CSV table of C-alpha atoms in Angstrom, one decimal:
chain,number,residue,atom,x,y,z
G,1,UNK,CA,130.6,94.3,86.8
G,2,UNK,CA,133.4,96.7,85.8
G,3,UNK,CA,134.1,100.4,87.1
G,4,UNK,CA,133.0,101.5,83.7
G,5,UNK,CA,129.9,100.1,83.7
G,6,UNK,CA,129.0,100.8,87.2
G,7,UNK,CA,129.8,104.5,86.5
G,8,UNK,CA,128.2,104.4,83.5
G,9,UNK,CA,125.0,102.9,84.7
G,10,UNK,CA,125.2,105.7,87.5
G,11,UNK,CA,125.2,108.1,85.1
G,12,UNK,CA,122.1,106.6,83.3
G,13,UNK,CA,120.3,106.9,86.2
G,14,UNK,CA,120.9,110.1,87.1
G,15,UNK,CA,119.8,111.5,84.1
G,16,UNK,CA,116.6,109.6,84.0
G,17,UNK,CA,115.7,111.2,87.2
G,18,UNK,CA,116.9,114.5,86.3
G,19,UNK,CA,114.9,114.0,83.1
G,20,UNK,CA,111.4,113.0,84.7
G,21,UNK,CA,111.7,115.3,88.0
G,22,UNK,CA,109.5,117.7,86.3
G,23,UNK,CA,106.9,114.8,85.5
G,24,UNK,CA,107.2,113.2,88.9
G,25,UNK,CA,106.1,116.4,90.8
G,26,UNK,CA,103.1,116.0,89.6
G,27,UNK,CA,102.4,112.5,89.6
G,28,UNK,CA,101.9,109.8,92.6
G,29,UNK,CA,105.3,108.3,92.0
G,30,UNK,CA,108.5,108.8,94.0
G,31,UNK,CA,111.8,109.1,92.3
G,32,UNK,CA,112.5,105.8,94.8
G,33,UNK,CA,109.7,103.7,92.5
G,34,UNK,CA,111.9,105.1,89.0
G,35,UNK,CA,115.4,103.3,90.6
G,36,UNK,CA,113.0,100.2,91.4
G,37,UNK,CA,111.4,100.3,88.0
G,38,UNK,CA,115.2,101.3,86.3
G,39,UNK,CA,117.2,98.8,88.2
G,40,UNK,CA,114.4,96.0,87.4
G,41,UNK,CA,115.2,97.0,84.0
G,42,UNK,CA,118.7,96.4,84.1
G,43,UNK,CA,118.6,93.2,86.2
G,44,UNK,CA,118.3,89.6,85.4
G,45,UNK,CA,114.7,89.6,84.8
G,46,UNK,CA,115.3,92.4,82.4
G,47,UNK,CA,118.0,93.2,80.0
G,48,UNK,CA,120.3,91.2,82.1
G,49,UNK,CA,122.8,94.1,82.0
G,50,UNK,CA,123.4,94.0,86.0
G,51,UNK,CA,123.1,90.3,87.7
G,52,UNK,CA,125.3,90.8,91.2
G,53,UNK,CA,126.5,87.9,93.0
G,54,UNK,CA,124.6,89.0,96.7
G,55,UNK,CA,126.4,86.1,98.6
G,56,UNK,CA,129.8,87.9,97.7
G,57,UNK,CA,128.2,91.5,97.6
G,58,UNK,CA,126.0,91.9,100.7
G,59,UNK,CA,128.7,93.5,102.5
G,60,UNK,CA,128.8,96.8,100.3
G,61,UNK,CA,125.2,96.8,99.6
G,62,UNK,CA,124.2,96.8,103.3
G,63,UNK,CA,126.7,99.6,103.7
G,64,UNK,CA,125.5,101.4,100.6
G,65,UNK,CA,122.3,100.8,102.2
G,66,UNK,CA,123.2,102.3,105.3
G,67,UNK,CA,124.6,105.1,104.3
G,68,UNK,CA,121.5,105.7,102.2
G,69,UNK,CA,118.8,106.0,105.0
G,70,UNK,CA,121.6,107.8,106.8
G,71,UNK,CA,121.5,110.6,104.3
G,72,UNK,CA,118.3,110.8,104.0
G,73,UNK,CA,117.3,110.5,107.6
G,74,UNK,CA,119.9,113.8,108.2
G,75,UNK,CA,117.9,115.4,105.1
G,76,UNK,CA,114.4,114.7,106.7
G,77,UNK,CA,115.6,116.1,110.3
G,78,UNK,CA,117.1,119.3,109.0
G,79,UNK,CA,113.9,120.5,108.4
G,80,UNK,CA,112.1,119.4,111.7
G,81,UNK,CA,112.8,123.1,113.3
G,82,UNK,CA,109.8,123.1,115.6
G,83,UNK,CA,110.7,122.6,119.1
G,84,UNK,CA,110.8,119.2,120.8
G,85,UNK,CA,107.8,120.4,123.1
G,86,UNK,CA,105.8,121.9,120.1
G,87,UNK,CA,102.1,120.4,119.3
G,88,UNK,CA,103.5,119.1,116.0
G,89,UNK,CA,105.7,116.4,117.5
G,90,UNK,CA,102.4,115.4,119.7
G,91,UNK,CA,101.3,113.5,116.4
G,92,UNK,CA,105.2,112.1,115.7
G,93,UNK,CA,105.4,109.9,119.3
G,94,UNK,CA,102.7,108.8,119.1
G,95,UNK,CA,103.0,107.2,115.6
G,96,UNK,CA,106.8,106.1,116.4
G,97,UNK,CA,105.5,105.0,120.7
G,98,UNK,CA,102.3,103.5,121.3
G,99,UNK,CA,101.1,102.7,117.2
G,100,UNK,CA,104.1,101.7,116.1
G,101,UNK,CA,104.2,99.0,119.2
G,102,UNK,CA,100.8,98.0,118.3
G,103,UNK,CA,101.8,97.5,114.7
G,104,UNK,CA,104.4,95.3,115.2
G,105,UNK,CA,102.2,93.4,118.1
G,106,UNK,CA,99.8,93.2,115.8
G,107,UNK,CA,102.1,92.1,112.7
G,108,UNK,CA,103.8,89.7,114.6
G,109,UNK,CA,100.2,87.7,116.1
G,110,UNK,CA,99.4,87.5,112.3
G,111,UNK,CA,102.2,86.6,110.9
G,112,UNK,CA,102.2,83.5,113.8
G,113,UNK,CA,98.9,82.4,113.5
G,114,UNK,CA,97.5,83.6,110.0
G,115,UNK,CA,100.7,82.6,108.0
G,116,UNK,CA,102.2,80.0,110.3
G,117,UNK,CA,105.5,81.1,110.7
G,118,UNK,CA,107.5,80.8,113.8
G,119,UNK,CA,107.2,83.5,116.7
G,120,UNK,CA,111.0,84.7,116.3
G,121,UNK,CA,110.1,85.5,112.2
G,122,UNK,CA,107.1,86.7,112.7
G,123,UNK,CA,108.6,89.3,115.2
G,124,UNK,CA,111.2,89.8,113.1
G,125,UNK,CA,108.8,90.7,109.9
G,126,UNK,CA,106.9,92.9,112.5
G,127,UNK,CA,109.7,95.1,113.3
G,128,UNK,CA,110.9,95.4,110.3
G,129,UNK,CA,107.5,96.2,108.2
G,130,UNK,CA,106.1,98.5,111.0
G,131,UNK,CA,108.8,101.3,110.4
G,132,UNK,CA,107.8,104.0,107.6
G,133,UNK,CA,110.5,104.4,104.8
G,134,UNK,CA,111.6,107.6,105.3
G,135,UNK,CA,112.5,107.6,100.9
G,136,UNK,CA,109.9,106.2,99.9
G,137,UNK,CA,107.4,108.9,102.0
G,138,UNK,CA,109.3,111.3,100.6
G,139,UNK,CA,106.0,112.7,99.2
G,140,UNK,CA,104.4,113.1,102.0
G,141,UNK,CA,107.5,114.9,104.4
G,142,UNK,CA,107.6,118.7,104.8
G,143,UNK,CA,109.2,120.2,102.3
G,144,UNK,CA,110.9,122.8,103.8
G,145,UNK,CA,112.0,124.0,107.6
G,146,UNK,CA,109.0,126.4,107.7
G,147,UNK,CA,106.5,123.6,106.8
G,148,UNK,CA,104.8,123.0,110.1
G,149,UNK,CA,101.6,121.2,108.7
G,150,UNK,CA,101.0,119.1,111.4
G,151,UNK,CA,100.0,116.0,109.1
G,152,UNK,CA,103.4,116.0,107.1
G,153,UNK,CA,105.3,117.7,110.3
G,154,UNK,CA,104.0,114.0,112.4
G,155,UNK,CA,104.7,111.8,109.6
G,156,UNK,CA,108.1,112.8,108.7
G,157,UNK,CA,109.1,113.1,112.7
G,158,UNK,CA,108.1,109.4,113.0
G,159,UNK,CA,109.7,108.7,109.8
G,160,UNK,CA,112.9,109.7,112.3
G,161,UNK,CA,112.3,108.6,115.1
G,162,UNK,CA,110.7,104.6,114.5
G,163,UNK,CA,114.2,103.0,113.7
G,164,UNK,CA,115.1,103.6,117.3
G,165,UNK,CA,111.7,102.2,117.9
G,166,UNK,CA,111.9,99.2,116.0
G,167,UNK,CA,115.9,98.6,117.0
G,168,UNK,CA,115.4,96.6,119.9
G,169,UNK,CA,113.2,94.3,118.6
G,170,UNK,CA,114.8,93.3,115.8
G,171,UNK,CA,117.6,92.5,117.5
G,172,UNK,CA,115.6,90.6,120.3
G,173,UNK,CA,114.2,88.9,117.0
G,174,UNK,CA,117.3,87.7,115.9
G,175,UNK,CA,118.5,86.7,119.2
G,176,UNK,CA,115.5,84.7,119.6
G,177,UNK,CA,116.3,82.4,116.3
G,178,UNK,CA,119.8,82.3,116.7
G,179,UNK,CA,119.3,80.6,120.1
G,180,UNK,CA,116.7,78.4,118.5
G,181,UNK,CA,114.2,79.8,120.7
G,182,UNK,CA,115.4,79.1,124.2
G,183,UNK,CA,115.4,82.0,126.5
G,184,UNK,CA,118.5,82.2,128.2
G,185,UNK,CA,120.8,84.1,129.5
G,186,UNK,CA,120.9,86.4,126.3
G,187,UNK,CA,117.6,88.1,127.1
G,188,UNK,CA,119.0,90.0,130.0
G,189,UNK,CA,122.0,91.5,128.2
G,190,UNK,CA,119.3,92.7,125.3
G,191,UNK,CA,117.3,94.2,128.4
G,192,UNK,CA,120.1,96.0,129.6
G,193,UNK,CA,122.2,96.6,126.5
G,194,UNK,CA,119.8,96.8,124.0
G,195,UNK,CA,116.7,98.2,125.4
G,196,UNK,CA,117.9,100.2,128.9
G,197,UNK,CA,121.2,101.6,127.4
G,198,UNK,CA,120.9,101.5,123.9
G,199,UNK,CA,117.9,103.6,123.1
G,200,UNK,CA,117.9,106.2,125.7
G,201,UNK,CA,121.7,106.7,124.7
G,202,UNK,CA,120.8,106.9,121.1
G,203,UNK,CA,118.8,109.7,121.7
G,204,UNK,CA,120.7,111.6,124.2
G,205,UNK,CA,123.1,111.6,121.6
G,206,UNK,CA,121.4,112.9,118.9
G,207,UNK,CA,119.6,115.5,121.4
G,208,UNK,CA,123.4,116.7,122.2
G,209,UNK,CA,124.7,117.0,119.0
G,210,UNK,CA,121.2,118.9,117.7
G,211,UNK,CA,121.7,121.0,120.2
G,212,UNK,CA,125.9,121.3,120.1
G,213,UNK,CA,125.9,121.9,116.3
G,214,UNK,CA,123.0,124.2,116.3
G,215,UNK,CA,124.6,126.4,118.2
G,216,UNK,CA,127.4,126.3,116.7
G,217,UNK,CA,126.3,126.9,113.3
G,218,UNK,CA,124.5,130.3,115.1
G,219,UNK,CA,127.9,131.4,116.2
G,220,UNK,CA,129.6,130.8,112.9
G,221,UNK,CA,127.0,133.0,111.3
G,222,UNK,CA,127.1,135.7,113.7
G,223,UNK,CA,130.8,135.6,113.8
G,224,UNK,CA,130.6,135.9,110.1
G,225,UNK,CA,128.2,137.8,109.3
């Protein structure tokens, strides 16, 4: 697919959206469910307009992917102002700790025994369905930084917070199979890298740079104001 047709199918898209924004509000549909139904449309079961090669175009996709949830994460956590030790939040670990763990516990049992497949998928398919899209419950995130209803407050703080939650076993997931199920030496490094280091670092990192950049946006302000 050319340059011209990639920007031009962009530029479709964009104006569908812009068009039905107005209708959307009001209806039980995300603008996430018009690029599914659009690029459906366009694809090889549709109009056959798009048909991408994924063997030779998984590299930018998962990129384009990543960059995605990244932007959208940053959009949901700009307006979680409440403080870390604020009621609201109460609701947000628990949905991204103790229910999320269940989930995938529970995903991961019925995947083995319900649909047969083998422990290392199943847990794999559990940590990867447990997580809430944070695009797709777009509809139900606050919608501003001085929304603190405590329903929408909860689900859009686990919406940020159950990536780090489901990180480690994913990855313990795909060590599993790629070892053909022995367990080896491999598990202690994902204790210790992935699990003891990994997550608590993650979020040390992300509390710092709340905290470093919040500031600093306060003193940029004051200084010119």
């Amino acid at each position: 697919m050319s340059f011209i047709v990639c920007m031009g199918v962009l530029g479709v898209l964009l104006m569908l959206l812009a068009l039905t924004s107005s209708y959307l509000r009001w209806m039980p549909v995300t603008t996430s469910a018009v690029c599914l139904a659009f690029g459906f449309g366009i694809g090889p079961m549709g109009l056959d307009i798009v048909d991408l090669d994924f063997e030779k175009s998984y590299e930018w996709l998962e990129r384009l992917t990543e960059v995605a949830v990244l932007f959208s994460l940053f959009g949901t956590g700009i307006k979680l102002r409440l403080p870390l030790r604020g009621k609201a939040w109460h609701s947000a670990y628990w949905l991204a700790g103790p229910v999320m763990l269940a989930t995938i516990a529970g995903v991961t049992v019925a995947g083995h025994y319900i649909i047969g497949l083998d422990w290392g998928v199943s847990l794999l398919l559990g940590a990867m369905l447990s997580p809430t899209d944070p695009v797709l419950a777009g509809m139900v995130q606050v919608n501003n930084a001085q929304d603190q209803d405590r329903l929408r407050f909860g689900l859009s703080g686990e919406a940020g917070l159950n990536d780090g939650t489901a990180f480690p076993f994913v990855i313990f997931a795909l060590l599993y199979l790629s070892s053909g199920g022995a367990m080896s030496d491999w598990v202690q490094g994902w204790l210790i890298k992935d699990l003891i280091w990994a997550v608590p670092a993650g979020l040390l990192i992300g509390y710092g740079m709340r905290r470093g950049v919040g500031h600093l946006m306060i003193f940029l302000r004051i200084k010119n104001a």
